[in-house]
Amino acid sequence: MSILVDKNTRVVVQGITGKEGTFHTEQMLGYGTAVVAGVTPGKGGQSIEGVPVFNSLHEAVEKESANTSCLFVPPPFAADAIIEGISANLAVVVCITEGIPTLDMVKVAGFLDGKESVLIGPNCPGIISPGKTKVGIMPGHIHTPGPVGVISRSGTLTYEVVDQLTRVGLGQSTCLGIGGDPIVGTTFIDHLRRFRNDPDTEGVVIIGEIGGSTEEEAAKFIQAEFDKPVIAFIAGQTAPPGKRMGHAGAIISGGEGKAQDKIKALESAGITVVHNLGKLGETVRQVMK
Amino acid sequence: MKLHEFQAKDLLAKSGIPTPQGQLVKDSDQASKVAQTIPGPPWVVKAQVHTGGRGKAGGIKVVHDPDEMIAATKTMLKKSLVTKQTGPEGVMVRQVLIETGVDIEREFYLSMVVDRATAMPTMIFSQAGGMEIEEVADQTPELILKEHIDPTTGWMPYQARNLIYHIDPIPSPAAVKLLTSIMAEIYKIFMTLDCSLLEINPLVATREGNILALDAKIQIDDNALFRQKDLHELDDPEEKDPLELMAEKYQLSYIRLNGNIGAMVNGAGLAMATMDLIKMAGAEPANFLDVGGGASEEMITKGFEIILKDKRVEAILINIFGGILRCDVLARGVLAAAKNTDIKVPLIVRLEGTNVDEGRRILKNSDLKFLVAKNLTDAADLVTKQVKDEGK
């Protein structure tokens, strides 16, 4: 099994006619993802890589029974597109877009509250259940099916981790990026709950970074309610306070969000924290033995 | 984007929030004129720099006659101001704000941020104003009050009452009215200007019964600058590091740090992790540089040039995990940059991911001298070795 996305996932790409949208539609199709529709307002009736394009998401959902969206819409219009996805009752909305204004995300979070849809991102690489489907921009070939769940706030760092896991012979059930922005649709805890209920996930790797306190909250949750092995890595021990380290959400402010505090919280909750990134794959192998 | 204190106060004043009368001065010769136009003594001379901790570092001075004002202006202008937030080299003071002195009765703290945990704009108020809010949070956390603002209702008057009627003793009815309207106004400013931080510390009650914003800090959400065109002119490039400014021009995410090992990485998380790896290897990172998931050859070239311009860099680590960014594109970008510059420091390259063989082949067949790291651990070891050799 896996979480959130699998062989039954039918993807609609929002912003399919843009450069990124088209490129990754091709990549997803190549991986075997069922990309069934695309949306670009004003370009309905066209087709991209054989995928029909619609003017509105609701039309795409109605005609092609899409249940998941992957969103490449530029930042000024992205919040509207996310809300469109939630309003169409999609099971999962994956927002790849980086650079959405924070106050737009305040609006999205307010609308999302109490709805069925799960928002992954924004500013994330997406979600992949290896061997089944990929909804996002990660390089598919480094993944392999297996027992490890991966939840991350970062993109490339996740690829690094997945590559190491694959090399030590550990495949992945589902890997997902929750996003590098200050306000994102889901937290570590949301997905830890899902991995807890997934019989095929035997252990979870969480990859955090400076900013906010979502790792500290995850630590408390894991200690109290999660009984599968968890291995963590936190990036940014050398990051200076008050500076945004690439991701809009990666900032130590007002004394909150330090890597050291997160590591301490995780370790005192009994979670294995890997300090040398180069040894992560090997450590996971030992812990999960 | 950070604004200067005087810019933030201008924005507040435009919305009817009272601020002390003041004048911006870039040359100490202008200071004598200010003494005639701005009411005083006393006056306050305040360095206008994008950093906190000015007071304790000598960046804020109360002066009692025009000579003292000129002297204070001279001491600050065109000098470096070192605060606990700046690092040892400090920041250059290019302008000072001279304001009329205020007879303070009480000091409050008022700010707005977006709270990450609740995803709501949040107003923060404390009757312990005038000191750093982290200190208050540490010593008397019960004096910090927060009101989360529901995006569907916006700021509601009862929320102002929640904050104000907690003040002990409760201010006069006139002051309550003024505080209420200031809170409603800063909510409007925060939302209309896409602020990521709006802080008034202290917000003071004067003996004459006024409420004044004595200091103000505003930061604008960089992601919202596309729709805040009027604010672009408030950007002050002189406050930024020249290399950071150059990176900004090429849309590269670069932050200058204090170490000696330059790093070029794709992806923010991996870039931070690489900095940490350098530190673990016994060296210090000289920078954070994320060339992005989908960097072009030109961006790679520019990124590499920026690192090469940094004179403190004694070795460079390139760490690329090719996803969307293909390793062959990276290799060509590095070679293009190397062509224009004489690289005098050792270069360590770790490539992995999409088109890695092609990328390695391109580098190998070039004249470029570099060390190949097989994996991350190997990369760290090579950095360590480099640092040790330097120390010999």
Coordinates of N, CA, C and O in Angstrom, one line a residue, chain A residues 40 42 52 67 146 193 199 244 250 286:
Chain A
T40 N -5.9 25.0 -18.5 CA -5.3 26.4 -18.7 C -6.5 27.2 -19.3 O -7.0 26.9 -20.3
G42 N -8.7 29.5 -21.2 CA -8.6 30.1 -22.6 C -8.0 29.1 -23.6 O -7.9 29.4 -24.7
P52 N -6.1 15.9 -22.8 CA -7.0 17.0 -23.2 C -7.0 18.2 -22.2 O -6.9 18.0 -21.0
N67 N -9.2 13.0 -9.8 CA -9.4 13.1 -8.4 C -8.2 13.8 -7.6 O -8.3 13.9 -6.4
G146 N 9.0 0.0 -1.6 CA 9.5 -0.6 -0.4 C 8.8 -0.1 0.9 O 7.7 0.5 0.8
R193 N 0.1 10.3 10.8 CA -1.1 9.5 11.0 C -1.5 8.6 9.9 O -1.9 7.4 10.1
P199 N -0.3 -0.4 6.4 CA 0.4 -1.6 6.9 C 1.7 -1.8 6.1 O 2.6 -2.5 6.7
R244 N 16.4 34.4 5.6 CA 15.6 33.4 4.9 C 16.5 32.6 4.1 O 17.1 33.0 3.1
A250 N 12.0 29.0 5.8 CA 13.3 28.6 6.5 C 13.9 29.8 7.1 O 14.9 30.4 6.6
Q286 N 20.1 0.4 9.7 CA 20.4 -0.2 11.0 C 19.1 -0.1 11.9 O 18.8 -1.1 12.6

